[in-house]
PDB file of C-alpha atoms in Angstrom:
ATOM      1  CA  MET Q1425     -13.247 -19.391  79.174  1.00  0.00           C
ATOM      2  CA  THR Q1426     -10.033 -17.979  80.665  1.00  0.00           C
ATOM      3  CA  GLU Q1427      -7.712 -16.120  78.285  1.00  0.00           C
ATOM      4  CA  THR Q1428      -3.948 -16.680  78.305  1.00  0.00           C
ATOM      5  CA  ALA Q1429      -1.313 -13.998  77.765  1.00  0.00           C
ATOM      6  CA  LEU Q1430       2.263 -14.620  76.627  1.00  0.00           C
ATOM      7  CA  LEU Q1431       4.752 -12.491  78.553  1.00  0.00           C
ATOM      8  CA  LEU Q1432       8.034 -11.856  76.704  1.00  0.00           C
ATOM      9  CA  ILE Q1433      10.158 -10.051  79.260  1.00  0.00           C
ATOM     10  CA  ASN Q1434      12.780 -10.846  81.856  1.00  0.00           C
ATOM     11  CA  SER Q1435      11.268 -11.758  85.196  1.00  0.00           C
ATOM     12  CA  CYS Q1436       8.846  -9.024  86.332  1.00  0.00           C
ATOM     13  CA  ALA Q1437       6.723  -9.973  89.348  1.00  0.00           C
ATOM     14  CA  VAL Q1438       4.750  -6.709  89.270  1.00  0.00           C
ATOM     15  CA  LEU Q1439       3.712  -7.189  85.672  1.00  0.00           C
ATOM     16  CA  GLU Q1440       2.762 -10.832  86.201  1.00  0.00           C
ATOM     17  CA  SER Q1441       0.722  -9.811  89.259  1.00  0.00           C
ATOM     18  CA  LEU Q1442      -1.120  -7.170  87.219  1.00  0.00           C
ATOM     19  CA  LEU Q1443      -1.940  -9.720  84.526  1.00  0.00           C
ATOM     20  CA  ILE Q1444      -3.350 -12.185  87.048  1.00  0.00           C
ATOM     21  CA  LYS Q1445      -5.295  -9.384  88.766  1.00  0.00           C
ATOM     22  CA  SER Q1446      -6.768  -8.488  85.357  1.00  0.00           C
ATOM     23  CA  GLU Q1447      -7.924 -12.143  85.016  1.00  0.00           C
ATOM     24  CA  TRP Q1448      -5.250 -13.260  82.549  1.00  0.00           C
ATOM     25  CA  GLN Q1449      -3.459 -16.562  82.825  1.00  0.00           C
ATOM     26  CA  VAL Q1450       0.258 -16.038  82.169  1.00  0.00           C
ATOM     27  CA  GLU Q1451       2.906 -17.968  80.260  1.00  0.00           C
ATOM     28  CA  GLN Q1452       6.509 -16.785  79.960  1.00  0.00           C
ATOM     29  CA  ALA Q1453       8.927 -16.683  77.017  1.00  0.00           C
ATOM     30  CA  SER Q1454      12.576 -15.908  77.685  1.00  0.00           C
ATOM     31  CA  SER Q1455      13.419 -14.740  74.131  1.00  0.00           C
ATOM     32  CA  LEU Q1456      11.926 -13.978  70.726  1.00  0.00           C
ATOM     33  CA  ALA Q1457      12.941 -17.446  69.542  1.00  0.00           C
ATOM     34  CA  VAL Q1458      11.065 -19.087  72.424  1.00  0.00           C
ATOM     35  CA  ALA Q1459       8.079 -16.806  71.828  1.00  0.00           C
ATOM     36  CA  GLU Q1460       8.008 -17.756  68.147  1.00  0.00           C
ATOM     37  CA  GLN Q1461       8.016 -21.457  69.030  1.00  0.00           C
ATOM     38  CA  LYS Q1462       5.178 -20.998  71.521  1.00  0.00           C
ATOM     39  CA  LEU Q1463       3.135 -18.940  69.064  1.00  0.00           C
ATOM     40  CA  GLN Q1464       3.528 -21.692  66.470  1.00  0.00           C
ATOM     41  CA  GLU Q1465       2.108 -24.198  68.923  1.00  0.00           C
ATOM     42  CA  LYS Q1466      -0.730 -22.115  70.355  1.00  0.00           C
ATOM     43  CA  THR Q1467      -2.726 -18.944  69.731  1.00  0.00           C
ATOM     44  CA  TYR Q1468      -2.343 -16.352  72.492  1.00  0.00           C
ATOM     45  CA  PRO Q1469      -5.014 -13.618  72.591  1.00  0.00           C
ATOM     46  CA  LEU Q1470      -2.475 -11.221  74.157  1.00  0.00           C
ATOM     47  CA  VAL Q1471       1.310 -10.901  73.892  1.00  0.00           C
ATOM     48  CA  LEU Q1472       3.277  -8.440  76.049  1.00  0.00           C
ATOM     49  CA  VAL Q1473       6.822  -7.827  74.886  1.00  0.00           C
ATOM     50  CA  ALA Q1474       9.664  -5.715  76.239  1.00  0.00           C
ATOM     51  CA  ILE Q1475      10.990  -4.115  73.053  1.00  0.00           C
ATOM     52  CA  LYS Q1476      14.728  -3.703  72.596  1.00  0.00           C
ATOM     53  CA  PRO Q1477      16.124  -1.089  70.153  1.00  0.00           C
ATOM     54  CA  ASP Q1478      17.500  -3.653  67.694  1.00  0.00           C
ATOM     55  CA  GLN Q1479      14.405  -5.871  67.542  1.00  0.00           C
ATOM     56  CA  HIS Q1480      12.046  -3.950  65.251  1.00  0.00           C
ATOM     57  CA  ASP Q1481      12.708  -6.030  62.106  1.00  0.00           C
ATOM     58  CA  ALA Q1482      12.310  -9.327  63.969  1.00  0.00           C
ATOM     59  CA  LEU Q1483       9.133  -8.087  65.660  1.00  0.00           C
ATOM     60  CA  TYR Q1484       7.633  -6.904  62.350  1.00  0.00           C
ATOM     61  CA  SER Q1485       8.044 -10.434  61.038  1.00  0.00           C
ATOM     62  CA  LEU Q1486       6.814 -12.169  64.206  1.00  0.00           C
ATOM     63  CA  ILE Q1487       3.724  -9.978  64.581  1.00  0.00           C
ATOM     64  CA  GLY Q1488       2.947 -10.339  60.892  1.00  0.00           C
ATOM     65  CA  GLN Q1489       2.803 -14.119  61.263  1.00  0.00           C
ATOM     66  CA  HIS Q1490       0.672 -13.893  64.438  1.00  0.00           C
ATOM     67  CA  SER Q1491      -1.450 -10.808  63.812  1.00  0.00           C
ATOM     68  CA  SER Q1492      -4.579 -12.349  65.358  1.00  0.00           C
ATOM     69  CA  SER Q1493      -3.038 -11.691  68.804  1.00  0.00           C
ATOM     70  CA  LEU Q1494      -3.263  -8.329  70.535  1.00  0.00           C
ATOM     71  CA  TRP Q1495       0.263  -7.016  71.126  1.00  0.00           C
ATOM     72  CA  ILE Q1496       1.239  -4.632  73.929  1.00  0.00           C
ATOM     73  CA  GLY Q1497       4.734  -3.150  73.876  1.00  0.00           C
ATOM     74  CA  LEU Q1498       6.866  -2.203  76.867  1.00  0.00           C
ATOM     75  CA  ILE Q1499       9.680   0.171  75.987  1.00  0.00           C
ATOM     76  CA  GLU Q1500      12.233   2.525  77.502  1.00  0.00           C
ATOM     77  CA  ARG Q1501      11.108   6.105  76.918  1.00  0.00           C
ATOM     78  CA  ASP Q1502      14.423   7.036  75.259  1.00  0.00           C
ATOM     79  CA  CYS Q1503      13.793   4.414  72.566  1.00  0.00           C
ATOM     80  CA  LEU Q1504      10.811   6.404  71.291  1.00  0.00           C
ATOM     81  CA  ALA Q1505      13.348   8.693  69.608  1.00  0.00           C
ATOM     82  CA  SER Q1506      13.775   5.893  67.028  1.00  0.00           C
ATOM     83  CA  GLU Q1507      11.520   6.426  64.008  1.00  0.00           C
ATOM     84  CA  ALA Q1508      11.673   2.705  63.210  1.00  0.00           C
ATOM     85  CA  LEU Q1509      10.341   1.786  66.659  1.00  0.00           C
ATOM     86  CA  ARG Q1510       7.636   4.465  66.512  1.00  0.00           C
ATOM     87  CA  ASN Q1511       6.504   3.098  63.148  1.00  0.00           C
ATOM     88  CA  LEU Q1512       6.486  -0.425  64.598  1.00  0.00           C
ATOM     89  CA  LEU Q1513       4.310   0.641  67.540  1.00  0.00           C
ATOM     90  CA  ALA Q1514       1.895   2.556  65.317  1.00  0.00           C
ATOM     91  CA  ALA Q1515       1.524  -0.230  62.757  1.00  0.00           C
ATOM     92  CA  CYS Q1516       1.447  -3.353  64.886  1.00  0.00           C
ATOM     93  CA  PHE Q1517       0.609  -2.749  68.553  1.00  0.00           C
ATOM     94  CA  HIS Q1518      -2.714  -2.570  70.381  1.00  0.00           C
ATOM     95  CA  ASP Q1519      -1.058  -0.381  73.044  1.00  0.00           C
ATOM     96  CA  PHE Q1520       2.358   0.442  74.508  1.00  0.00           C
ATOM     97  CA  HIS Q1521       3.764   1.530  77.870  1.00  0.00           C
ATOM     98  CA  THR Q1522       7.054   3.094  78.887  1.00  0.00           C
ATOM     99  CA  PHE Q1523       9.278   2.179  81.834  1.00  0.00           C
ATOM    100  CA  PRO Q1524       8.855   2.756  84.726  1.00  0.00           C
ATOM    101  CA  LEU Q1525       5.390   1.254  84.295  1.00  0.00           C
ATOM    102  CA  ASP Q1526       2.330   3.201  85.433  1.00  0.00           C
ATOM    103  CA  GLN Q1527       0.531   0.342  87.169  1.00  0.00           C
ATOM    104  CA  GLU Q1528      -2.905   1.975  87.153  1.00  0.00           C
ATOM    105  CA  ARG Q1529      -2.776   2.781  83.419  1.00  0.00           C
ATOM    106  CA  LEU Q1530      -1.392  -0.662  82.596  1.00  0.00           C
ATOM    107  CA  SER Q1531      -4.138  -2.325  84.645  1.00  0.00           C
ATOM    108  CA  HIS Q1532      -6.787  -0.452  82.617  1.00  0.00           C
ATOM    109  CA  SER Q1533      -5.013  -1.460  79.394  1.00  0.00           C
ATOM    110  CA  LEU Q1534      -4.953  -5.140  80.383  1.00  0.00           C
ATOM    111  CA  GLY Q1535      -8.633  -5.048  81.296  1.00  0.00           C
ATOM    112  CA  HIS Q1536      -9.509  -3.504  77.949  1.00  0.00           C
ATOM    113  CA  ALA Q1537      -7.375  -6.078  76.141  1.00  0.00           C
ATOM    114  CA  LEU Q1538      -9.215  -8.883  77.960  1.00  0.00           C
ATOM    115  CA  GLY Q1539     -12.563  -7.510  76.817  1.00  0.00           C
ATOM    116  CA  MET Q1540     -11.309  -7.163  73.249  1.00  0.00           C
ATOM    117  CA  ALA Q1541      -9.895 -10.707  73.228  1.00  0.00           C
ATOM    118  CA  GLN Q1542     -13.195 -12.156  74.440  1.00  0.00           C
ATOM    119  CA  LEU Q1543     -15.168 -10.110  71.913  1.00  0.00           C
ATOM    120  CA  ILE Q1544     -12.896 -11.193  69.056  1.00  0.00           C
ATOM    121  CA  ARG Q1545     -13.093 -14.855  70.049  1.00  0.00           C
ATOM    122  CA  ARG Q1546     -16.901 -14.812  70.234  1.00  0.00           C
ATOM    123  CA  HIS Q1547     -17.839 -12.570  67.341  1.00  0.00           C
ATOM    124  CA  ARG Q1548     -15.018 -12.363  64.801  1.00  0.00           C
ATOM    125  CA  PRO Q1549     -16.316 -13.777  61.503  1.00  0.00           C
ATOM    126  CA  LYS Q1550     -14.448 -16.820  60.267  1.00  0.00           C
ATOM    127  CA  MET Q1551     -12.900 -17.193  56.823  1.00  0.00           C
ATOM    128  CA  PRO Q1552     -15.142 -19.423  54.682  1.00  0.00           C
ATOM    129  CA  ALA Q1553     -13.833 -22.945  54.117  1.00  0.00           C
ATOM    130  CA  GLN Q1554     -13.483 -22.186  50.388  1.00  0.00           C
ATOM    131  CA  LEU Q1555     -11.642 -19.025  49.471  1.00  0.00           C
ATOM    132  CA  ARG Q1556     -13.296 -16.612  47.085  1.00  0.00           C
ATOM    133  CA  PHE Q1557     -10.541 -16.439  44.486  1.00  0.00           C
ATOM    134  CA  ILE Q1558      -8.152 -19.300  45.290  1.00  0.00           C
ATOM    135  CA  GLN Q1559      -9.207 -22.796  44.269  1.00  0.00           C
ATOM    136  CA  GLY Q1560      -7.772 -25.950  45.799  1.00  0.00           C
ATOM    137  CA  GLU Q1561      -7.821 -28.385  48.707  1.00  0.00           C
ATOM    138  CA  SER Q1562      -4.162 -29.430  48.758  1.00  0.00           C
ATOM    139  CA  SER Q1563      -2.141 -29.094  51.956  1.00  0.00           C
ATOM    140  CA  ALA Q1564      -0.300 -26.114  50.400  1.00  0.00           C
ATOM    141  CA  ILE Q1565      -3.592 -24.297  49.727  1.00  0.00           C
ATOM    142  CA  ARG Q1566      -4.981 -25.169  53.158  1.00  0.00           C
ATOM    143  CA  GLN Q1567      -1.864 -23.623  54.686  1.00  0.00           C
ATOM    144  CA  LEU Q1568      -2.293 -20.540  52.491  1.00  0.00           C
ATOM    145  CA  ARG Q1569      -5.940 -20.318  53.578  1.00  0.00           C
ATOM    146  CA  GLU Q1570      -4.873 -20.343  57.237  1.00  0.00           C
ATOM    147  CA  GLN Q1571      -2.310 -17.602  56.607  1.00  0.00           C
ATOM    148  CA  ILE Q1572      -4.919 -15.419  54.921  1.00  0.00           C
ATOM    149  CA  MET Q1573      -7.335 -16.064  57.765  1.00  0.00           C
ATOM    150  CA  ARG Q1574      -4.746 -14.850  60.282  1.00  0.00           C
ATOM    151  CA  LEU Q1575      -4.274 -11.668  58.241  1.00  0.00           C
ATOM    152  CA  GLN Q1576      -7.905 -10.828  57.585  1.00  0.00           C
ATOM    153  CA  HIS Q1577      -8.216  -8.366  60.477  1.00  0.00           C
ATOM    154  CA  CYS Q1578      -4.931  -6.511  60.114  1.00  0.00           C
ATOM    155  CA  ARG Q1579      -3.512  -4.109  57.559  1.00  0.00           C
ATOM    156  CA  LEU Q1580       0.172  -4.946  57.698  1.00  0.00           C
ATOM    157  CA  PRO Q1581       2.113  -4.795  54.417  1.00  0.00           C
ATOM    158  CA  VAL Q1582       2.337  -8.176  52.685  1.00  0.00           C
ATOM    159  CA  LEU Q1583       4.898  -9.393  50.146  1.00  0.00           C
ATOM    160  CA  VAL Q1584       3.555 -12.183  47.892  1.00  0.00           C
ATOM    161  CA  THR Q1585       6.219 -14.149  46.016  1.00  0.00           C
ATOM    162  CA  GLY Q1586       6.128 -17.056  43.604  1.00  0.00           C
ATOM    163  CA  PRO Q1587       6.708 -17.925  39.940  1.00  0.00           C
ATOM    164  CA  SER Q1588       4.529 -16.365  37.248  1.00  0.00           C
ATOM    165  CA  GLY Q1589       1.128 -18.009  37.068  1.00  0.00           C
ATOM    166  CA  THR Q1590       0.865 -19.027  40.736  1.00  0.00           C
ATOM    167  CA  GLY Q1591      -1.934 -16.521  41.426  1.00  0.00           C
ATOM    168  CA  LYS Q1592      -0.241 -13.635  43.206  1.00  0.00           C
ATOM    169  CA  GLU Q1593      -2.923 -11.092  42.226  1.00  0.00           C
ATOM    170  CA  LEU Q1594      -5.670 -13.538  43.245  1.00  0.00           C
ATOM    171  CA  VAL Q1595      -4.078 -13.837  46.684  1.00  0.00           C
ATOM    172  CA  ALA Q1596      -3.876 -10.041  46.911  1.00  0.00           C
ATOM    173  CA  ARG Q1597      -7.602  -9.819  46.099  1.00  0.00           C
ATOM    174  CA  GLU Q1598      -8.335 -12.506  48.686  1.00  0.00           C
ATOM    175  CA  LEU Q1599      -6.438 -10.534  51.310  1.00  0.00           C
ATOM    176  CA  HIS Q1600      -8.210  -7.327  50.328  1.00  0.00           C
ATOM    177  CA  TYR Q1601     -11.760  -8.655  50.370  1.00  0.00           C
ATOM    178  CA  SER Q1602     -11.233 -10.617  53.580  1.00  0.00           C
ATOM    179  CA  THR Q1603     -10.079  -7.401  55.294  1.00  0.00           C
ATOM    180  CA  PHE Q1604     -12.090  -4.617  53.666  1.00  0.00           C
ATOM    181  CA  GLY Q1605     -15.074  -6.302  51.972  1.00  0.00           C
ATOM    182  CA  GLU Q1606     -16.488  -5.120  48.667  1.00  0.00           C
ATOM    183  CA  ASP Q1607     -17.008  -1.432  49.467  1.00  0.00           C
ATOM    184  CA  SER Q1608     -13.348  -0.370  49.603  1.00  0.00           C
ATOM    185  CA  PRO Q1609     -11.103   0.146  46.575  1.00  0.00           C
ATOM    186  CA  PHE Q1610      -8.678  -2.462  45.311  1.00  0.00           C
ATOM    187  CA  VAL Q1611      -6.171  -0.945  42.863  1.00  0.00           C
ATOM    188  CA  ALA Q1612      -3.480  -2.951  41.072  1.00  0.00           C
ATOM    189  CA  VAL Q1613      -0.512  -1.625  39.097  1.00  0.00           C
ATOM    190  CA  ASN Q1614       2.169  -3.597  37.265  1.00  0.00           C
ATOM    191  CA  CYS Q1615       5.422  -1.800  38.084  1.00  0.00           C
ATOM    192  CA  GLY Q1616       7.234  -3.640  35.288  1.00  0.00           C
ATOM    193  CA  ALA Q1617       4.759  -2.851  32.500  1.00  0.00           C
ATOM    194  CA  MET Q1618       4.432   0.901  33.037  1.00  0.00           C
ATOM    195  CA  PRO Q1619       6.866   3.286  31.240  1.00  0.00           C
ATOM    196  CA  HIS Q1620       9.405   4.559  33.765  1.00  0.00           C
ATOM    197  CA  GLN Q1621       8.774   8.189  32.840  1.00  0.00           C
ATOM    198  CA  LEU Q1622       5.070   7.832  33.688  1.00  0.00           C
ATOM    199  CA  ILE Q1623       5.069   5.618  36.751  1.00  0.00           C
ATOM    200  CA  GLN Q1624       5.736   8.425  39.261  1.00  0.00           C
ATOM    201  CA  SER Q1625       2.769  10.425  37.974  1.00  0.00           C
ATOM    202  CA  GLU Q1626       0.554   7.321  37.876  1.00  0.00           C
ATOM    203  CA  LEU Q1627       1.414   6.309  41.423  1.00  0.00           C
ATOM    204  CA  PHE Q1628       1.514   9.691  43.141  1.00  0.00           C
ATOM    205  CA  GLY Q1629      -0.540  11.905  40.789  1.00  0.00           C
ATOM    206  CA  HIS Q1630       0.305  15.339  39.436  1.00  0.00           C
ATOM    207  CA  VAL Q1631      -1.040  18.880  39.498  1.00  0.00           C
ATOM    208  CA  LYS Q1632      -1.997  20.959  36.513  1.00  0.00           C
ATOM    209  CA  GLY Q1633       1.062  22.431  34.811  1.00  0.00           C
ATOM    210  CA  ALA Q1634       3.535  20.059  36.468  1.00  0.00           C
ATOM    211  CA  PHE Q1635       4.812  19.114  33.002  1.00  0.00           C
ATOM    212  CA  THR Q1636       3.907  19.714  29.359  1.00  0.00           C
ATOM    213  CA  ASP Q1637       0.950  17.327  29.111  1.00  0.00           C
ATOM    214  CA  ALA Q1638      -0.420  17.987  32.619  1.00  0.00           C
ATOM    215  CA  VAL Q1639      -3.539  19.900  31.536  1.00  0.00           C
ATOM    216  CA  SER Q1640      -5.445  19.131  34.753  1.00  0.00           C
ATOM    217  CA  ASN Q1641      -4.934  17.749  38.238  1.00  0.00           C
ATOM    218  CA  HIS Q1642      -4.592  13.969  38.296  1.00  0.00           C
ATOM    219  CA  LYS Q1643      -5.069  11.702  41.307  1.00  0.00           C
ATOM    220  CA  GLY Q1644      -2.507   8.939  41.492  1.00  0.00           C
ATOM    221  CA  LEU Q1645      -3.139   5.303  42.290  1.00  0.00           C
ATOM    222  CA  PHE Q1646      -2.232   5.779  45.955  1.00  0.00           C
ATOM    223  CA  GLN Q1647      -5.068   8.271  46.335  1.00  0.00           C
ATOM    224  CA  ALA Q1648      -7.390   6.069  44.268  1.00  0.00           C
ATOM    225  CA  ALA Q1649      -6.712   3.233  46.728  1.00  0.00           C
ATOM    226  CA  ASP Q1650      -7.238   5.413  49.835  1.00  0.00           C
ATOM    227  CA  GLY Q1651      -9.194   3.411  52.404  1.00  0.00           C
ATOM    228  CA  GLY Q1652      -8.376   0.131  50.662  1.00  0.00           C
ATOM    229  CA  THR Q1653      -5.544  -1.827  49.072  1.00  0.00           C
ATOM    230  CA  LEU Q1654      -2.867  -0.975  46.520  1.00  0.00           C
ATOM    231  CA  LEU Q1655      -1.204  -3.958  44.843  1.00  0.00           C
ATOM    232  CA  LEU Q1656       2.283  -3.164  43.577  1.00  0.00           C
ATOM    233  CA  ASP Q1657       2.710  -6.061  41.167  1.00  0.00           C
ATOM    234  CA  GLU Q1658       6.216  -6.930  39.950  1.00  0.00           C
ATOM    235  CA  ILE Q1659       7.681  -4.619  42.585  1.00  0.00           C
ATOM    236  CA  GLY Q1660      11.125  -6.038  41.776  1.00  0.00           C
ATOM    237  CA  ASP Q1661      11.046  -4.191  38.444  1.00  0.00           C
ATOM    238  CA  MET Q1662      10.539  -0.758  40.011  1.00  0.00           C
ATOM    239  CA  PRO Q1663      13.427   1.595  39.061  1.00  0.00           C
ATOM    240  CA  PRO Q1664      15.775   2.495  41.935  1.00  0.00           C
ATOM    241  CA  ALA Q1665      14.990   6.239  41.782  1.00  0.00           C
ATOM    242  CA  LEU Q1666      11.313   5.515  42.355  1.00  0.00           C
ATOM    243  CA  GLN Q1667      12.070   3.084  45.159  1.00  0.00           C
ATOM    244  CA  VAL Q1668      13.351   6.056  47.188  1.00  0.00           C
ATOM    245  CA  LYS Q1669      10.096   7.963  46.659  1.00  0.00           C
ATOM    246  CA  LEU Q1670       7.999   4.902  47.524  1.00  0.00           C
ATOM    247  CA  LEU Q1671       9.946   4.436  50.754  1.00  0.00           C
ATOM    248  CA  ARG Q1672       9.181   8.025  51.755  1.00  0.00           C
ATOM    249  CA  VAL Q1673       5.460   7.510  51.083  1.00  0.00           C
ATOM    250  CA  LEU Q1674       5.435   4.409  53.269  1.00  0.00           C
ATOM    251  CA  GLN Q1675       7.290   6.202  56.056  1.00  0.00           C
ATOM    252  CA  GLU Q1676       5.182   9.362  56.010  1.00  0.00           C
ATOM    253  CA  ARG Q1677       1.861   7.783  54.998  1.00  0.00           C
ATOM    254  CA  ALA Q1678       1.348  10.653  52.608  1.00  0.00           C
ATOM    255  CA  VAL Q1679       1.911  11.296  48.894  1.00  0.00           C
ATOM    256  CA  ARG Q1680       3.037  14.463  47.181  1.00  0.00           C
ATOM    257  CA  PRO Q1681       1.787  14.673  43.593  1.00  0.00           C
ATOM    258  CA  VAL Q1682       4.316  15.715  40.960  1.00  0.00           C
ATOM    259  CA  GLY Q1683       4.470  19.510  40.982  1.00  0.00           C
ATOM    260  CA  ALA Q1684       2.626  19.884  44.310  1.00  0.00           C
ATOM    261  CA  SER Q1685       4.055  21.773  47.262  1.00  0.00           C
ATOM    262  CA  GLN Q1686       2.261  19.794  49.957  1.00  0.00           C
ATOM    263  CA  ALA Q1687       1.728  16.118  50.662  1.00  0.00           C
ATOM    264  CA  THR Q1688      -1.702  14.475  50.970  1.00  0.00           C
ATOM    265  CA  PRO Q1689      -2.268  11.966  53.819  1.00  0.00           C
ATOM    266  CA  ILE Q1690      -3.350   8.474  52.729  1.00  0.00           C
ATOM    267  CA  ASP Q1691      -4.625   5.337  54.449  1.00  0.00           C
ATOM    268  CA  VAL Q1692      -3.638   2.472  52.144  1.00  0.00           C
ATOM    269  CA  ARG Q1693      -2.763  -1.171  52.779  1.00  0.00           C
ATOM    270  CA  ILE Q1694       0.187  -2.129  50.554  1.00  0.00           C
ATOM    271  CA  ILE Q1695       0.493  -5.589  49.044  1.00  0.00           C
ATOM    272  CA  SER Q1696       3.547  -6.198  46.867  1.00  0.00           C
ATOM    273  CA  ALA Q1697       4.101  -9.101  44.509  1.00  0.00           C
ATOM    274  CA  THR Q1698       7.062 -10.360  42.509  1.00  0.00           C
ATOM    275  CA  HIS Q1699       8.476 -13.440  40.824  1.00  0.00           C
ATOM    276  CA  ARG Q1700      12.023 -12.121  41.320  1.00  0.00           C
ATOM    277  CA  ASP Q1701      14.436 -12.995  44.123  1.00  0.00           C
ATOM    278  CA  LEU Q1702      14.491  -9.663  45.960  1.00  0.00           C
ATOM    279  CA  GLU Q1703      17.262 -10.758  48.306  1.00  0.00           C
ATOM    280  CA  ALA Q1704      19.500 -11.374  45.279  1.00  0.00           C
ATOM    281  CA  ALA Q1705      18.379  -8.008  43.877  1.00  0.00           C
ATOM    282  CA  MET Q1706      19.430  -6.360  47.143  1.00  0.00           C
ATOM    283  CA  ALA Q1707      22.816  -8.070  46.985  1.00  0.00           C
ATOM    284  CA  SER Q1708      23.372  -6.604  43.505  1.00  0.00           C
ATOM    285  CA  ALA Q1709      22.137  -3.147  44.610  1.00  0.00           C
ATOM    286  CA  GLN Q1710      19.086  -3.337  42.319  1.00  0.00           C
ATOM    287  CA  PHE Q1711      16.595  -3.200  45.179  1.00  0.00           C
ATOM    288  CA  ARG Q1712      16.794  -1.123  48.361  1.00  0.00           C
ATOM    289  CA  GLU Q1713      17.194  -3.081  51.574  1.00  0.00           C
ATOM    290  CA  ASP Q1714      15.226  -0.566  53.659  1.00  0.00           C
ATOM    291  CA  LEU Q1715      12.305  -0.721  51.210  1.00  0.00           C
ATOM    292  CA  TYR Q1716      12.410  -4.525  51.209  1.00  0.00           C
ATOM    293  CA  TYR Q1717      11.980  -4.699  54.983  1.00  0.00           C
ATOM    294  CA  ARG Q1718       9.238  -2.083  54.865  1.00  0.00           C
ATOM    295  CA  LEU Q1719       7.264  -4.113  52.292  1.00  0.00           C
ATOM    296  CA  ASN Q1720       8.089  -7.571  53.643  1.00  0.00           C
ATOM    297  CA  VAL Q1721       6.384  -7.307  57.032  1.00  0.00           C
ATOM    298  CA  VAL Q1722       4.433 -10.464  56.203  1.00  0.00           C
ATOM    299  CA  SER Q1723       5.616 -12.870  53.502  1.00  0.00           C
ATOM    300  CA  LEU Q1724       3.412 -15.286  51.556  1.00  0.00           C
ATOM    301  CA  VAL Q1725       5.250 -17.739  49.294  1.00  0.00           C
ATOM    302  CA  LEU Q1726       2.878 -19.287  46.760  1.00  0.00           C
ATOM    303  CA  PRO Q1727       3.196 -22.939  45.726  1.00  0.00           C
ATOM    304  CA  THR Q1728       3.651 -23.946  42.102  1.00  0.00           C
ATOM    305  CA  LEU Q1729       1.190 -26.356  40.495  1.00  0.00           C
ATOM    306  CA  ALA Q1730       3.870 -29.056  40.768  1.00  0.00           C
ATOM    307  CA  GLU Q1731       3.668 -28.625  44.558  1.00  0.00           C
ATOM    308  CA  ARG Q1732      -0.114 -29.035  44.584  1.00  0.00           C
ATOM    309  CA  ARG Q1733      -0.739 -31.792  42.050  1.00  0.00           C
ATOM    310  CA  GLU Q1734      -3.823 -32.996  43.929  1.00  0.00           C
ATOM    311  CA  ASP Q1735      -5.535 -29.722  42.896  1.00  0.00           C
ATOM    312  CA  ILE Q1736      -5.133 -30.315  39.136  1.00  0.00           C
ATOM    313  CA  ALA Q1737      -8.444 -32.160  38.673  1.00  0.00           C
ATOM    314  CA  LEU Q1738     -10.294 -29.588  40.796  1.00  0.00           C
ATOM    315  CA  LEU Q1739      -8.794 -26.715  38.799  1.00  0.00           C
ATOM    316  CA  ALA Q1740      -9.618 -28.405  35.489  1.00  0.00           C
ATOM    317  CA  ASN Q1741     -13.262 -28.794  36.541  1.00  0.00           C
ATOM    318  CA  HIS Q1742     -13.351 -25.195  37.759  1.00  0.00           C
ATOM    319  CA  PHE Q1743     -12.134 -23.803  34.424  1.00  0.00           C
ATOM    320  CA  LEU Q1744     -14.421 -26.164  32.515  1.00  0.00           C
ATOM    321  CA  ASP Q1745     -17.423 -24.858  34.497  1.00  0.00           C
ATOM    322  CA  ARG Q1746     -16.394 -21.291  33.690  1.00  0.00           C
ATOM    323  CA  LEU Q1747     -16.156 -22.088  29.981  1.00  0.00           C
ATOM    324  CA  LEU Q1748     -19.570 -23.773  30.016  1.00  0.00           C
ATOM    325  CA  GLN Q1749     -21.128 -20.785  31.778  1.00  0.00           C
ATOM    326  CA  LYS Q1750     -19.565 -18.383  29.315  1.00  0.00           C
ATOM    327  CA  HIS Q1751     -20.744 -20.496  26.367  1.00  0.00           C
ATOM    328  CA  ALA Q1752     -24.274 -20.650  27.784  1.00  0.00           C
ATOM    329  CA  LEU Q1753     -24.411 -16.846  28.026  1.00  0.00           C
ATOM    330  CA  THR Q1754     -23.279 -16.168  24.436  1.00  0.00           C
TER     331      THR Q1754
END
């Protein structure tokens, strides 16, 4: 089966020739808007995009919605001075190349991408028809299932929104187990329920003697979640002073415990959840805009029960079965 690449760049005969030589079929997109429309209609194993300096936010969102594709970036070398673009390349791209293009290196990269695309198509495990934590067969839940399936092999930050009771933590667990399995840590913290004076120590840890009650070193939740997922529940209730510290952790991928002189590297997938309107919170200066875009790389909006009425009978039977099992065990 021939694989098809989507080329998002102004006309470039050399690049198209290299793709065809590397056994890729090629389709063109003249803009991000056209690329988004094409990606909605069809799955492309490979997307090559010429990255412009002001596109990183739009690309974060686009890649987050189509993370099952391999993305290769083409960028002017001077643009690598931008920390935002470097973070984008590191987080989201299979590979990147600078202009003028090294044709030999790019040819090797395209060949490797073809092998990876074929391997993924043949051997990537599929999401089970029934999710592990989310119950339902409504169109809204089927759409949610497809979104989770697209995200199961990437570690991009995800923002889960919806009213209380829609299952935001269950979705976070679904995302975690579909990506990491059962052997990696899943750690959840409610940012609204924790006392503000303790939340920094709980998230980042502290060293012995950092404050009066610090009688020993304490690993924070970021370190506890290393190699897995940290759910920041009710992220909209995080105090502004701590939002600054969280932003630095996300940028540097390292935490510095309270009282420590050095930071500790971490490898943590961040999932945030909230019932609040964060865009309104940004407008009233209650939530940082730069943190919002860092957390909201991929957005999942959960349906209310009123939007999935056909699931009510299924959910009732599910909870009845759980009650019967619990009663039988007591």
